[in-house]
Coordinates of C-alpha atoms and ligand atoms in Angstrom, one line a residue:
X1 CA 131.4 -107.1 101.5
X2 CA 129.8 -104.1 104.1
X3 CA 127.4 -105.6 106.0
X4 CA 123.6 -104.0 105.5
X5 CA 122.9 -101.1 107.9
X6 CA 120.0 -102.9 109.1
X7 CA 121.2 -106.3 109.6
X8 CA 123.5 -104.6 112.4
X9 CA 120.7 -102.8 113.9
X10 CA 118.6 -106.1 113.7
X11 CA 121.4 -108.3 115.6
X12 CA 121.6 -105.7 118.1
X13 CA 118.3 -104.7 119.0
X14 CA 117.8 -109.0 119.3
X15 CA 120.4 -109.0 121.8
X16 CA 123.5 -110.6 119.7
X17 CA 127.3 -109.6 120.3
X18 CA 128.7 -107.1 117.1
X19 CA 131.8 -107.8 115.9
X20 CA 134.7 -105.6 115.6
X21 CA 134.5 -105.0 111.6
X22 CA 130.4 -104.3 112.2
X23 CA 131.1 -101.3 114.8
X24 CA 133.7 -100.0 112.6
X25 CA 131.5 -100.2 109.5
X26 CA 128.6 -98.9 111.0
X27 CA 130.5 -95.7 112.6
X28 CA 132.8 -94.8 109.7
X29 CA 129.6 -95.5 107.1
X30 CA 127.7 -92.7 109.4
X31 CA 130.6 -90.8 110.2
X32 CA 130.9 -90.6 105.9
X33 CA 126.4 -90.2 105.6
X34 CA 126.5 -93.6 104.1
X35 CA 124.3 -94.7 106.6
X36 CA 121.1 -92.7 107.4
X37 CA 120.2 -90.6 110.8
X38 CA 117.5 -92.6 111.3
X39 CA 119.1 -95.8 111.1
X40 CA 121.9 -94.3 113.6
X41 CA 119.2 -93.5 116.1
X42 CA 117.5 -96.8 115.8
X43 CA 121.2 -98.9 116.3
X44 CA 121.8 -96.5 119.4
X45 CA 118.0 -97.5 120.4
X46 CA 119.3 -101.0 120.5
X47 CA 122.5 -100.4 122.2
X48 CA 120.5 -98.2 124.7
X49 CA 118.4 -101.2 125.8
X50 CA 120.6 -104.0 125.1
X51 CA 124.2 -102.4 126.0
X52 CA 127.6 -103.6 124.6
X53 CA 130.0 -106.1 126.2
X54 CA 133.6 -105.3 126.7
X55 CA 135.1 -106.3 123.0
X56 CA 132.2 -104.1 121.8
X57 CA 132.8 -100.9 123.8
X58 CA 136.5 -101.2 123.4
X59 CA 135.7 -101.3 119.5
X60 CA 133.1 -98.5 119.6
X61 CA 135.8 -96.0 121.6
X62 CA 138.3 -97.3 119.4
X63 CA 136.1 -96.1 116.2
X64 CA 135.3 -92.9 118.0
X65 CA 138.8 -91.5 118.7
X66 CA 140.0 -93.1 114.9
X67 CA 137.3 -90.2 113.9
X68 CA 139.7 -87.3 114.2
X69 CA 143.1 -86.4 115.5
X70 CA 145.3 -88.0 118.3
X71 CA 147.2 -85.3 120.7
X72 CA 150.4 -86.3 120.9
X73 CA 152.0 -85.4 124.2
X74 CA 154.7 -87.7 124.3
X75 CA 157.5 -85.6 123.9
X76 CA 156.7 -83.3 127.2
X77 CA 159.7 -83.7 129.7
X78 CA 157.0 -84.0 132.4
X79 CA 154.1 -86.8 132.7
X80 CA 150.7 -85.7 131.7
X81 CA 147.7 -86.1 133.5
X82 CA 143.8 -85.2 133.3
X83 CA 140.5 -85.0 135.5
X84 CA 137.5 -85.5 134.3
X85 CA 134.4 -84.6 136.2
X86 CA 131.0 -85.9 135.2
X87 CA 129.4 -82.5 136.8
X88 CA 127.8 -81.4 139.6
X89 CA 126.8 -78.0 141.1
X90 CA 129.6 -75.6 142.0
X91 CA 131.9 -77.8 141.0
X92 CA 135.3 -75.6 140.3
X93 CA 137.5 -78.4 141.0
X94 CA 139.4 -78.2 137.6
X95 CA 140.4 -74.3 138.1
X96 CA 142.6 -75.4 141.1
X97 CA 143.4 -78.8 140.1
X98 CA 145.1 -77.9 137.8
X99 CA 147.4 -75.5 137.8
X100 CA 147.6 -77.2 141.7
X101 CA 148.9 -80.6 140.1
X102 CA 151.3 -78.9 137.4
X103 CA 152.9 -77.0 140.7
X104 CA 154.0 -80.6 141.7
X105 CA 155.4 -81.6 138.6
X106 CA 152.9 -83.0 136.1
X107 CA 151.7 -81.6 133.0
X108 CA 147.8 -81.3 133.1
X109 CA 146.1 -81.2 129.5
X110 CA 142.6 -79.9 130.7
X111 CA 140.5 -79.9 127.0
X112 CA 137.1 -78.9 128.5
X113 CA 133.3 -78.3 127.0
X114 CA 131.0 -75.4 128.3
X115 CA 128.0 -76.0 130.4
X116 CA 124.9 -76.7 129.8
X117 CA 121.8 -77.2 132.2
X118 CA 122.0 -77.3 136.0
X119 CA 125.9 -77.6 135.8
X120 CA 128.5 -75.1 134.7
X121 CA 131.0 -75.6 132.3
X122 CA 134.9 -74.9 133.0
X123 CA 135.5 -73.1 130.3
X124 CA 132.6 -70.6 130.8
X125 CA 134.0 -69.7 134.7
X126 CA 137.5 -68.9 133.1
X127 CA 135.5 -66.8 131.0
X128 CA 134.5 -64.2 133.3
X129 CA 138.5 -63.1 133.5
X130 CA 138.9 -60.5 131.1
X131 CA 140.9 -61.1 128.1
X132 CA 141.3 -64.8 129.3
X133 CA 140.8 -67.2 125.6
X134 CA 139.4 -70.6 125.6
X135 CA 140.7 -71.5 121.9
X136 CA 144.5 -72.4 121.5
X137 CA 146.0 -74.2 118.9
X138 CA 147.6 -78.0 119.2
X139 CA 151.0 -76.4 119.4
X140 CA 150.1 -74.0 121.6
X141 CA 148.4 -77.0 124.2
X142 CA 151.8 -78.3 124.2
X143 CA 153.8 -75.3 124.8
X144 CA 151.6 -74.6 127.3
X145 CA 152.1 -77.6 128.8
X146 CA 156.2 -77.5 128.6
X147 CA 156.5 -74.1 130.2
X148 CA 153.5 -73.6 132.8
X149 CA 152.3 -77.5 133.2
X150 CA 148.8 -76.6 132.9
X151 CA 146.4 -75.7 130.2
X152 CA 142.3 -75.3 130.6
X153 CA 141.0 -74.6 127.3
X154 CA 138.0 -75.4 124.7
X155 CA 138.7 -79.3 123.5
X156 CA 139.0 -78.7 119.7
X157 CA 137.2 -79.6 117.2
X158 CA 139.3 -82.6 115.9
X159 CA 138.6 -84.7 118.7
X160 CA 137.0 -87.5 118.7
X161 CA 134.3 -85.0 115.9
X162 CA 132.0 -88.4 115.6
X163 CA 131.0 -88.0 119.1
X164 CA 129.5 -83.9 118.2
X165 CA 127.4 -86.0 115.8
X166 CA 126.5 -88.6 118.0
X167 CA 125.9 -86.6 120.8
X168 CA 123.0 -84.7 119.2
X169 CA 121.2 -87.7 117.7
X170 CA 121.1 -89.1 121.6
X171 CA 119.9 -85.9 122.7
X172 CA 116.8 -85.6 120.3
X173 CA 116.6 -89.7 120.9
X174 CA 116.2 -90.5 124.4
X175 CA 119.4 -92.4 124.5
X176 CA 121.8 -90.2 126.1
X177 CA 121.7 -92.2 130.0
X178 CA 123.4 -95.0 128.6
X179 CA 126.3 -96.5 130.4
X180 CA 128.5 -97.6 126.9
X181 CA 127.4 -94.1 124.9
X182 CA 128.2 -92.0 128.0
X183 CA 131.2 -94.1 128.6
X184 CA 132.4 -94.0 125.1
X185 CA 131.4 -90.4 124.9
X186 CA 133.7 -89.3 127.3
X187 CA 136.5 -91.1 127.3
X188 CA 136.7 -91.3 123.3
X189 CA 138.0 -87.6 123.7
X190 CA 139.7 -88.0 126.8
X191 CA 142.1 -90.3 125.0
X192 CA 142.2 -88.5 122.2
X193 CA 143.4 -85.5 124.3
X194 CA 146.7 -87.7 124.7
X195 CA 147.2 -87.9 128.2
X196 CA 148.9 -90.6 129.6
X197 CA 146.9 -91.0 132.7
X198 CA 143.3 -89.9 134.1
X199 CA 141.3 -89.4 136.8
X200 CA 137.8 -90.0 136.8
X201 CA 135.6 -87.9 139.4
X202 CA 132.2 -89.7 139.1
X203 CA 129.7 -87.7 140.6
X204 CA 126.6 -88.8 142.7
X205 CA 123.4 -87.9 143.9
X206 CA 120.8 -84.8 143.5
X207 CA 122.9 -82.5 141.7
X208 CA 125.1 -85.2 139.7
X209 CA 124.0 -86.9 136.1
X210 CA 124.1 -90.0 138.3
X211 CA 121.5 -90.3 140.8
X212 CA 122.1 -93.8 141.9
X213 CA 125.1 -95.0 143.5
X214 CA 125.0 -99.0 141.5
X215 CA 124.5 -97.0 137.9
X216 CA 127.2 -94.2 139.5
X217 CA 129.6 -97.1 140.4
X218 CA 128.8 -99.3 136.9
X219 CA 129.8 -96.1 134.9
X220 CA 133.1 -95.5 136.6
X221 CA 134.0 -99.0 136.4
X222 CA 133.3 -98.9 132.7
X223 CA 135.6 -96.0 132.5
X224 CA 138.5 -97.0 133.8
X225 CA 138.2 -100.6 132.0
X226 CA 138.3 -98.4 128.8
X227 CA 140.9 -96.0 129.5
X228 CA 143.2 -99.6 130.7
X229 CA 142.4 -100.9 127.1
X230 CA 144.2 -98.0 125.6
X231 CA 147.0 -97.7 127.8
X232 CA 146.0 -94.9 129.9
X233 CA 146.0 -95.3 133.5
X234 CA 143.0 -94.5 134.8
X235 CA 141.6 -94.1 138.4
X236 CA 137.9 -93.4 139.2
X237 CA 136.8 -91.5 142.8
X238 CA 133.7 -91.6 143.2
X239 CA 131.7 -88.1 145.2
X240 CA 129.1 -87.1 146.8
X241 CA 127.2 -84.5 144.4
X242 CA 123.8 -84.4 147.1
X243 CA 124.9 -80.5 147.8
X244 CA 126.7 -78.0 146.4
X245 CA 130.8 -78.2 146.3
X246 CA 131.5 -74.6 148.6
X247 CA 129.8 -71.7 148.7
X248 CA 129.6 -70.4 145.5
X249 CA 127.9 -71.2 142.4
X250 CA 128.2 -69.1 139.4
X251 CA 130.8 -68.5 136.8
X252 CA 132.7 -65.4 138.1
X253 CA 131.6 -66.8 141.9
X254 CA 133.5 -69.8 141.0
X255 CA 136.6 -68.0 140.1
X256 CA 136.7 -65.8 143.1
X257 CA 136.3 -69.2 145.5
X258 CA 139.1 -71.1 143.5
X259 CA 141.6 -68.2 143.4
X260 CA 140.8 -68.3 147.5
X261 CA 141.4 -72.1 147.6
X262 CA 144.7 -71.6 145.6
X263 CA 145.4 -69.1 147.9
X264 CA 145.2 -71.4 151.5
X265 CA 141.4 -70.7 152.0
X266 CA 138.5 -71.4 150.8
X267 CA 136.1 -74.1 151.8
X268 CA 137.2 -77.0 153.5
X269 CA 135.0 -79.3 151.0
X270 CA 136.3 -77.8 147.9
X271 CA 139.8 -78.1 149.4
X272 CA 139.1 -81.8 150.6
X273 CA 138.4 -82.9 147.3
X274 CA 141.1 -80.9 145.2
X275 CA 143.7 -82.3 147.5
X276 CA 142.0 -85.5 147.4
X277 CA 141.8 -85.5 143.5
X278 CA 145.3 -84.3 143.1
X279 CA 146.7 -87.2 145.4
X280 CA 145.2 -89.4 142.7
X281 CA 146.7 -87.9 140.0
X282 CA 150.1 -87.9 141.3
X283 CA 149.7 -91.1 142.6
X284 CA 148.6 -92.1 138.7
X285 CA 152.0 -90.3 137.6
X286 CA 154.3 -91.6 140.0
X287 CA 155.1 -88.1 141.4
X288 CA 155.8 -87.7 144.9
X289 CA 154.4 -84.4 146.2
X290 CA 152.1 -82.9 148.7
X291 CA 149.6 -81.2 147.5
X292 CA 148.1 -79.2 150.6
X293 CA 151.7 -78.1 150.9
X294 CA 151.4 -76.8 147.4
X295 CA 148.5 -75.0 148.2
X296 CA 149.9 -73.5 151.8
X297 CA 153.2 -72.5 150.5
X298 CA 151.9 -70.3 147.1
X299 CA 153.3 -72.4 144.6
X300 CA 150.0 -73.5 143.2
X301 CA 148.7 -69.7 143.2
X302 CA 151.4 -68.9 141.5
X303 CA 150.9 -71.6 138.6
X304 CA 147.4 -70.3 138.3
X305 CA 148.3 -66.8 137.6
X306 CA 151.2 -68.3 135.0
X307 CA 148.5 -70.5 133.5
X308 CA 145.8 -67.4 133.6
X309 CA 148.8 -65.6 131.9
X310 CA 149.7 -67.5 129.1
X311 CA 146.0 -67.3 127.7
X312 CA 145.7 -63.8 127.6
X313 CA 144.0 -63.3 131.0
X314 CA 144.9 -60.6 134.0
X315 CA 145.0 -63.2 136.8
X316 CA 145.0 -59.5 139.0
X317 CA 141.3 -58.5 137.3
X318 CA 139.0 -57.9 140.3
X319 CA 135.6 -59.9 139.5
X320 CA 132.4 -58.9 140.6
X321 CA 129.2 -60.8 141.3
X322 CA 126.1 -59.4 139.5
X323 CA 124.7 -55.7 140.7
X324 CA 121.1 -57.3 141.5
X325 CA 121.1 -59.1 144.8
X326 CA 118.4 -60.6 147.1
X327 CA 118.7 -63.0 150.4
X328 CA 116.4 -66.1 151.0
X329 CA 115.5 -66.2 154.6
X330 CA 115.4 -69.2 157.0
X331 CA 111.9 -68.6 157.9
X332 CA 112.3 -70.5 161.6
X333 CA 114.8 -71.6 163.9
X334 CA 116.6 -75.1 163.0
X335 CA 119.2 -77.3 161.9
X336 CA 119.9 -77.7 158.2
X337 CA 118.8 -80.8 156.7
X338 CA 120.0 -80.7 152.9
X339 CA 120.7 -78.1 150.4
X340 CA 119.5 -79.2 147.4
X341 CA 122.6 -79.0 144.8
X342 CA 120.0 -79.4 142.1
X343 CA 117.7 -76.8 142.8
X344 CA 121.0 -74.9 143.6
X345 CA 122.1 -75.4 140.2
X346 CA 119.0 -74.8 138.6
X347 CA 118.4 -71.1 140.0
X348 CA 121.8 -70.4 138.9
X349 CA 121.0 -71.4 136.0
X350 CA 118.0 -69.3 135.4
X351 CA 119.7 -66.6 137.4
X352 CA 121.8 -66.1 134.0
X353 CA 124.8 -68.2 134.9
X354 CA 124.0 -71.0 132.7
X355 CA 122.6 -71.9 129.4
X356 CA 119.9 -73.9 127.8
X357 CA 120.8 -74.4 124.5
X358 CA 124.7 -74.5 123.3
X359 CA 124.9 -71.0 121.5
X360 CA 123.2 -69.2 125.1
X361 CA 125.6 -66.6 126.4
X362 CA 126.1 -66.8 129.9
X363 CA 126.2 -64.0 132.8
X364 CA 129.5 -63.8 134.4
X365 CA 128.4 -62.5 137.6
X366 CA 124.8 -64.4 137.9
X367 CA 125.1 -67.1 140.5
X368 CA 124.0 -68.2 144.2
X369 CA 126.4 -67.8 147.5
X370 CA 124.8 -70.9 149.6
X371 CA 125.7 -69.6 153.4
X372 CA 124.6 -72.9 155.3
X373 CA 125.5 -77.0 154.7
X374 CA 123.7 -79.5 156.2
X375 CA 123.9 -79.6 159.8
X376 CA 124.7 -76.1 160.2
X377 CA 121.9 -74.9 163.1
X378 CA 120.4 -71.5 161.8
X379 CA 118.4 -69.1 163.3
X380 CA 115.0 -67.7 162.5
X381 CA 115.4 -65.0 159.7
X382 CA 118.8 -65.7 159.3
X383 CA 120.4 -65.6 155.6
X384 CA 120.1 -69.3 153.5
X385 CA 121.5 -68.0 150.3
X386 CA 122.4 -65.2 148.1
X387 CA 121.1 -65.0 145.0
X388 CA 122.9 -62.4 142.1
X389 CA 121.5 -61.4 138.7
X390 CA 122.3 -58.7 136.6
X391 CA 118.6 -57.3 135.8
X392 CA 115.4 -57.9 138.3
X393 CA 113.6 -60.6 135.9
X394 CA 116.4 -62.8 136.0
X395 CA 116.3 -62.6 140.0
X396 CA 112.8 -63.2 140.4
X397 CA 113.1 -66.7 138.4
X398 CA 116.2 -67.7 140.3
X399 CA 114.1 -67.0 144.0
X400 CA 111.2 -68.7 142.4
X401 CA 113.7 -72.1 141.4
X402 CA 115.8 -71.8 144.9
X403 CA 111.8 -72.1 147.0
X404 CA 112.6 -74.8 149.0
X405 CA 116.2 -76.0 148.2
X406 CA 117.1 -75.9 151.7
X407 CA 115.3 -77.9 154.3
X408 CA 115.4 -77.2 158.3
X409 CA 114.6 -80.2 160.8
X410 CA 115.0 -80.2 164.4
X411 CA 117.6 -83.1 164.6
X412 CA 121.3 -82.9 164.7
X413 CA 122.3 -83.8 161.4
X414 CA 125.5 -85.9 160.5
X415 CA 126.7 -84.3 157.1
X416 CA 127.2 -87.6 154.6
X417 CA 131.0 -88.2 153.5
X418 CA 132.3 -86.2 150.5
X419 CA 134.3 -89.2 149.0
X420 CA 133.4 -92.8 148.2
X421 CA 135.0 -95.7 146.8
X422 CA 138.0 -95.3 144.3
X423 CA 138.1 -98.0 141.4
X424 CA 140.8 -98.7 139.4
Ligands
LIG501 N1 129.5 -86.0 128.9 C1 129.9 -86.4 127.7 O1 130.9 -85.9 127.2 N2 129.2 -87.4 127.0 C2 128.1 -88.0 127.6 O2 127.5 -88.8 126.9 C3 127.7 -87.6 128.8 C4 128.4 -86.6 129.5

């Protein structure tokens, strides 16, 4: 006999253990509309403050991917791979991970969401590259994967479709910065995607989801002990996300900066970490490759205009940052303290880059160039950012957000360590 809806909500909002069948009756009798919005919201109420042990999250991720359709990669004659990044300000990483890792040998199944708020989404950068499409069928993934090794496109709608639902309900809830439902969020469709291994960059600090490093490190480590209960290999590196990743910030900006990292250049942080990254998930695939090699010698470059290619894109379309520009002024002489990678991400945001709501269009060109990092010395009147919008309104709230984003001391500064601990 199905257990009543609110006897489940009852044991878990008194701090009792679920069982296996519960989870699974509860999510497949919402999942169906057997079981009412309000009584969801009230049982994720009760996970929220009394959380789920190990049996129970496995089961709840388990019930989440058993919602819609399994990728199956498993015929590829190379081994697949994935990054996820919990999101943080500037943070382009995927563009030149991945077409960076498929030059050494790996297949990397990239199924990404668009941005919302402070950070930008993936697919919205690629965006800005004319004639470059997000949606591609299953087969298409795949074939994708066999002849270029890389594929960036719009996870569809199949996977994991409970967690859309869910999703929403924690939004309008107050439940969404819990460790299981973020946890189970994200690596529900991560599985589901099919790859046989991961890595997890967990972001933390002012511009990442995570502000504090013991919740940062508690979600990674809940991560990875899901993606080992379903057989996928699973690495977690945790980053810095106190200021931006490079220089630029902004869909189109973003491009420009990856294609330069691709190409040798670029900044050394947004280099240090995709090299970083990819040594992970080489080292997660058993591949034996160097990845800085494979961005010095052109092959990487070359599997980004491939994978650019084969979704309709001109990888040789020159992009533009917005027509409207202004500069924000170091007002004395000093040493650079922080740069604020929320308030960064923020005016980029209401520059146009980003959206507030999921059906927003975003401006390809909007965005912020941030000229200094912390312990850069500056002088008086010098240039802090650049700030790009594509009509004068949009400009004027984006130098209104970025007031104050970057501090000046007088003291050397000692810029804090891009990388943390790695948990596996
Ligand atoms: N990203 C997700 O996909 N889900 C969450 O719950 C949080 C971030």
């Amino acid at each position: 006999m199905s257990p009543a809806a609110v006897d489940v909500i009852i044991a878990k909002r008194e701090g009792r253990t679920l069982t296996t069948a519960e989870i699974d009756w509860f999510l497949s009798a919402y999942d169906r509309g057997e079981v009412a919005e309000e009584q969801m919201s009230a049982l994720l109420m009760a996970v929220f403050f009394r959380g789920l042990d190990g049996a129970e999250l496995r089961a709840w991720t388990a019930r989440m991917i058993a919602s819609g359709e399994r990728l199956d990669l498993s015929g590829l004659s190379r081994p697949t791979v994935d990054k996820h990044s919990t999101g943080g300000v500037g943070d382009k990483i995927s563009l030149i991970l991945a077409p960076l890792v498929a030059a050494c040998g790996a297949a990397v199944p990239q199924l990404s969401g668009r941005g919302l708020g402070h950070t930008g989404g993936t697919l919205d950068k690629l965006e800005s590259i004319p004639g470059w499409r997000a949606q591609l069928t299953n087969d298409e993934v795949r074939h994708q994967l066999e002849t270029v090794g890389a594929v960036v496109c719009a996870a569809g709608a199949g996977l994991a479709p409970i967690d859309r639902k869910l999703y929403a309900l924690r939004d309008v809830t107050g439940t969404v910065e819990s460790i299981p439902l973020i946890s189970s969020s994200i690596m529900s469709k991560k599985i589901a995607e099919g790859t046989g291994a991961l890595v997890l960059d967990v972001k933390v600090g002012r511009g990442a989801f995570m502000t504090d490093y013991a919740r940062a490190r508690e979600l990674a480590a809940t991560m990875v002990a899901l993606g080992r209960d379903h057989g996928v290999r699973t690495i977690a590196q945790l980053t810095n996300m106190d200021t931006p990743l490079g220089v630029a910030v902004g869909n189109a900006l973003e491009v420009i900066e990856s294609v330069d990292v691709l190409r040798g250049g670029g900044p050394a942080d947004v280099r240090e970490l995709t090299v970083a990254l990819a040594r992970l998930m080489l080292e997660a695939t058993g591949i034996d490759d160097d990845p800085a090699a494979r961005l010095d010698d052109g092959s990487a470059y070359a599997a980004y205009r491939a994978m650019i290619a084969a979704q309709g894109g001109d990888p040789d379309a020159e992009l533009h940052p917005a027509a409207q520009c202004t500069e924000v002024l170091a007002e004395r002489a000093g040493v650079v303290t922080s740069v604020d990678a929320r308030a960064v991400g923020v005016a980029a945001w209401r520059l146009g880059a980003g959206r507030a709501r999921k059906e927003d269009a975003v401006s390809a060109g909007a965005g912020v160039r941030c000229l200094v990092r912390p312990g850069d010395v500056v002088a008086a009147g010098q240039p802090l950012v650049v700030l790009y919008a594509d009509d004068a309104a949009h400009l004027g709230e984006g130098r209104t957000t970025i007031a104050g984003a970057v501090t000046l001391g007088d003291e050397a500064v000692t810029p804090a360590p891009l990388l943390y601990e790695r948990l596996e």
